[in-house]
Coordinates of C-alpha atoms in Angstrom, one line a residue:
Chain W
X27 CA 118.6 189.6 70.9
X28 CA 122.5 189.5 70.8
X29 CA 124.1 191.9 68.3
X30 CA 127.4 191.2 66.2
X31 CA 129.6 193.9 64.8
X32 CA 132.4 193.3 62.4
X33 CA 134.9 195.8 61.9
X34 CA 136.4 197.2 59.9
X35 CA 133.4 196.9 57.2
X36 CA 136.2 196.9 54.4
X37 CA 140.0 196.3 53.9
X38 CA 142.4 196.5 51.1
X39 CA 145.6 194.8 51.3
X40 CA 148.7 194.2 49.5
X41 CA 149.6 190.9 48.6
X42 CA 152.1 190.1 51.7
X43 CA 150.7 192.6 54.0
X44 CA 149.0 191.1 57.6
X45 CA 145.4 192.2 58.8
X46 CA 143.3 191.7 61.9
X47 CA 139.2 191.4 61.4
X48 CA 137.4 192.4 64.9
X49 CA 134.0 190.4 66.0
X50 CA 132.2 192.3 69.0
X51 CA 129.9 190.3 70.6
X52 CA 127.0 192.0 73.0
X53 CA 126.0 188.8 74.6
X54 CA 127.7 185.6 75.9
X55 CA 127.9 183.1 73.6
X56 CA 127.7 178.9 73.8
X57 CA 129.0 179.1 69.6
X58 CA 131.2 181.2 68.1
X59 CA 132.5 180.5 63.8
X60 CA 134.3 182.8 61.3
X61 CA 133.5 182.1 57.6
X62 CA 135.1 182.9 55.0
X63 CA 132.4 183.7 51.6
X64 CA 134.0 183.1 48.1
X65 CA 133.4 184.6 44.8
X66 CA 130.7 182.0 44.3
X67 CA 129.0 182.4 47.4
X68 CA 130.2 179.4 49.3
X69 CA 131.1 179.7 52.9
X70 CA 134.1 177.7 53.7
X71 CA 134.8 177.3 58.2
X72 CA 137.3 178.8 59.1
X73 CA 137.3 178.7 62.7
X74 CA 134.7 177.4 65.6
X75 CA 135.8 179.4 68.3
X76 CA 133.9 180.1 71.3
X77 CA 136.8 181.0 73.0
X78 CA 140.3 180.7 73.3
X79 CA 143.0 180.2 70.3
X80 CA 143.3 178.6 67.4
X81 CA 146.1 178.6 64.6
X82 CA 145.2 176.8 61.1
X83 CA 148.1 177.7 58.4
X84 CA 148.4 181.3 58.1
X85 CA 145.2 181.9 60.0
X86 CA 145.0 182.1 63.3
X87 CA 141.8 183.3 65.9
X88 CA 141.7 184.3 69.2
X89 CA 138.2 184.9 71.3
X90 CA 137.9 186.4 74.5
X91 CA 134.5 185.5 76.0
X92 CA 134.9 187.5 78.8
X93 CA 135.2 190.8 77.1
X94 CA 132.8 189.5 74.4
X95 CA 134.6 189.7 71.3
X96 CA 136.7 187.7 68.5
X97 CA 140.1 188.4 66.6
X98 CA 140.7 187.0 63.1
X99 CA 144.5 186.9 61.7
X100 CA 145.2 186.8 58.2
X101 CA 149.1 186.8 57.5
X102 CA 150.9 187.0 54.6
X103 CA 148.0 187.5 52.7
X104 CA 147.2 186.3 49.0
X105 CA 144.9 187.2 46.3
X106 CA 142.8 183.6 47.7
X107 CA 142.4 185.6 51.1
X108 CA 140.0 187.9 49.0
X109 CA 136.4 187.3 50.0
X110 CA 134.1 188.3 52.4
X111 CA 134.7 187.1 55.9
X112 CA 131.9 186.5 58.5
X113 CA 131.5 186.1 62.2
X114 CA 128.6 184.2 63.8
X115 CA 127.7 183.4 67.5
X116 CA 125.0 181.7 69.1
X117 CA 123.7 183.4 72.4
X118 CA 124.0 181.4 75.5
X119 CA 120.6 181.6 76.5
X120 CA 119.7 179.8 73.4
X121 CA 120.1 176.0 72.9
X122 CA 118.6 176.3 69.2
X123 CA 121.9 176.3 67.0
X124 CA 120.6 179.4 65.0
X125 CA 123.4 181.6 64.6
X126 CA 123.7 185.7 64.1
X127 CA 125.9 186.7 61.4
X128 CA 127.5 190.2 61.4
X129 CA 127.7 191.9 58.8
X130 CA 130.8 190.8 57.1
X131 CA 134.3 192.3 56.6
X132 CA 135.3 192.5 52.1
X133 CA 138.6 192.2 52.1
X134 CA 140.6 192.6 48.3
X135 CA 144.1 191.5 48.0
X136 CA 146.3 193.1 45.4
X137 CA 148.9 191.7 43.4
Chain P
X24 CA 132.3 162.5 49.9
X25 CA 130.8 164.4 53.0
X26 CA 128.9 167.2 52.3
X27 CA 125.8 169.4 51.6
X28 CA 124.3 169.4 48.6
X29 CA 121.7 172.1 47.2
X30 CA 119.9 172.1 44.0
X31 CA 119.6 174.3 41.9
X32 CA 122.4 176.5 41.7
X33 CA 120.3 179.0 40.0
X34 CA 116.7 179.0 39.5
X35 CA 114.2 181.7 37.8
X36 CA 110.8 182.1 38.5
X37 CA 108.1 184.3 38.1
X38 CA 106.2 186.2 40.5
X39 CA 103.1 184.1 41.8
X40 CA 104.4 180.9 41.5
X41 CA 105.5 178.9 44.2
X42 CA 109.1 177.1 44.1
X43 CA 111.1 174.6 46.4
X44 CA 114.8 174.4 47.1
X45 CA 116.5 171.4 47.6
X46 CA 118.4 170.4 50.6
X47 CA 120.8 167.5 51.5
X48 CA 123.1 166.3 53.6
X49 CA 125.3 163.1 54.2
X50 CA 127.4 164.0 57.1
X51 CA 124.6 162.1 60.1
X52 CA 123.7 165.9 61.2
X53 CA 120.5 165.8 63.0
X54 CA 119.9 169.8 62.7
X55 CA 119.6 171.7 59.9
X56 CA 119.1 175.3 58.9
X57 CA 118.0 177.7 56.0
X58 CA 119.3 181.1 56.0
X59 CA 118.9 183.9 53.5
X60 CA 121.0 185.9 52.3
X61 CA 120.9 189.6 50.4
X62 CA 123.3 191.4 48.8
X63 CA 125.9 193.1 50.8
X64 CA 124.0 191.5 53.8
X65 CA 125.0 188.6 56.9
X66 CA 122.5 185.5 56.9
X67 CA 119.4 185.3 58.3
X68 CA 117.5 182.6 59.8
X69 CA 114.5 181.3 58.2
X70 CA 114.3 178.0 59.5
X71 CA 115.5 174.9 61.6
X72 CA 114.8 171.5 62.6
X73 CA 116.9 169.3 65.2
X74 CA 114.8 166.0 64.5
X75 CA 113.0 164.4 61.8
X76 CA 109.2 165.7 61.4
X77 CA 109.7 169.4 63.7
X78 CA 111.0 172.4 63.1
X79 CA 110.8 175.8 64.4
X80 CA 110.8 179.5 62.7
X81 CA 113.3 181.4 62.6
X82 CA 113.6 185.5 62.0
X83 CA 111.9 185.7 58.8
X84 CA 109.8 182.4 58.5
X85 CA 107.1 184.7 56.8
X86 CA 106.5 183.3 53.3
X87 CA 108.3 180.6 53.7
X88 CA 107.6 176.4 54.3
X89 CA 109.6 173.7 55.0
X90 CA 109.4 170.1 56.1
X91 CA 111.4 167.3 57.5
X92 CA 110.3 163.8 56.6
X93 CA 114.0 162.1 56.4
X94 CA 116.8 163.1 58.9
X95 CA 120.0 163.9 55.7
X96 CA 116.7 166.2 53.4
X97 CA 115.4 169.8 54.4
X98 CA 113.7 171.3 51.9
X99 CA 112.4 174.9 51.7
X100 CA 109.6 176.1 49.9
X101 CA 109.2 179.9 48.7
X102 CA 105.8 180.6 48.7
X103 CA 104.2 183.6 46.9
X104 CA 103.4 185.1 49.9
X105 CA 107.2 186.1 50.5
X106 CA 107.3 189.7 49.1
X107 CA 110.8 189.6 48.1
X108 CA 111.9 186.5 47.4
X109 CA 114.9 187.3 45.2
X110 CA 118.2 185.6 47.4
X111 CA 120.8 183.8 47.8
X112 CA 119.5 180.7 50.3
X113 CA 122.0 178.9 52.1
X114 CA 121.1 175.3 53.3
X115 CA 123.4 174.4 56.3
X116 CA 123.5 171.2 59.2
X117 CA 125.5 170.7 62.3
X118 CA 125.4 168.3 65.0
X119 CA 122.8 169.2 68.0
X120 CA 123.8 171.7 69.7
X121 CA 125.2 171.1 73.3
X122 CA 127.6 168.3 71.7
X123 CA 131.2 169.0 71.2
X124 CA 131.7 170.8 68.1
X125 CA 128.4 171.5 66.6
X126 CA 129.5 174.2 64.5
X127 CA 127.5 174.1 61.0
X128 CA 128.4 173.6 57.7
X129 CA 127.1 175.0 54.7
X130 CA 125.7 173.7 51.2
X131 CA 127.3 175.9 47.8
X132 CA 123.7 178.0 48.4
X133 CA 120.8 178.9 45.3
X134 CA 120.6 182.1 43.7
X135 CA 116.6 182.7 43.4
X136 CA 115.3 185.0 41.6
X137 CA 112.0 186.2 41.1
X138 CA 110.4 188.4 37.9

């Protein structure tokens, strides 16, 4: 079955500072989301994204299906970036909706 | 409001017994999804249904039943067949997929755990 990799596993930031989260893909895809996992568990869309760009605030995602992997912007980050953020895709062969989450990237934001 | 709703937030139990999770949705999504999830860990399919009365397994089905009787309720039962049923289980819906922007939404998820 497809395989997703997130990198890089972990991030520390400065309050301020800008960061890129990486999703590699081994597979073409029909669905494509990042998700961003709060304190409490909930996962909160941040993007569907199975290619192309997208800008929401001071987030912003770029996929590039032909070379099978996904770019998450964070700028200006804040303390309420901190989380656990998640890529998911959904194989193109598959018409199911069940998507295959990577492993996640924890980011911590310091004050 | 929109949403997805799953009850309980938290929810012991002890080993044997078996326990159902709640699932509902208000958004007209004809699919809908359980995943698991375990610490430090993505999600993992468990189940999914696209229309009212069938559903199909997903990755870890194993221990696990559901049903589908009205199109906005999912709910999951844990049987005590599942050897480690100690989660975090994460109810979600989406439009079908093939329409525009099917991408799922998730419910606030229960943390089960199992003595």
């Amino acid at each position: 079955g497809i395989q997703v990799e997130q990198s890089p596993p972990d991030l520390i930031l400065q309050e301020g500072a800008n960061s890129t989260l990486r999703c590699n893909f081994s597979d073409s895809v029909n669905n494509l989301q990042w998700f961003h996992q709060n304190p409490w568990g909930q996962l909160i869309n941040l993007f569907y994204i199975p290619s192309g760009t997208k800008q929401n605030g001071r987030l912003s995602a770029t996929t590039v299906a032909t070379e099978r992997y996904s770019l998450l912007y964070i700028s200006s980050s804040q303390t309420t970036d901190s989380g656990v953020y998640f890529c998911a895709v959904e194989g193109l062969s598959g018409n199911t909706g069940k998507l295959i989450f990577g492993q996640g990237t924890t980011l911590q934001v310091k004050p | 409001d929109g949403g997805i709703t799953q009850s309980p937030k938290y929810l012991f139990r002890k080993e044997g017994q078996n326990v159902t999770l709640s699932c509902e949705q208000n958004l007209n999504h004809d699919a809908m999804y359980w995943y698991r999830q375990d610490p430090g860990q993505g999600l993992r399919l468990i189940y999914y249904s696209q229309i009212v009365n069938d559903f199909q397994k997903g990755d870890i089905a194993e221990g696990y039943s559901v049903s589908r009787e009205k199109k906005e309720s999912f709910p999951l039962t844990v049987t005590s067949a599942q050897k480690n049923p100690t989660a975090f289980y994460l109810c979600a819906s989406s439009f079908l997929p093939g329409q525009r922007f099917y991408e799922q939404y998730f419910g606030p998820g229960t943390r089960l755990t199992v003595t």
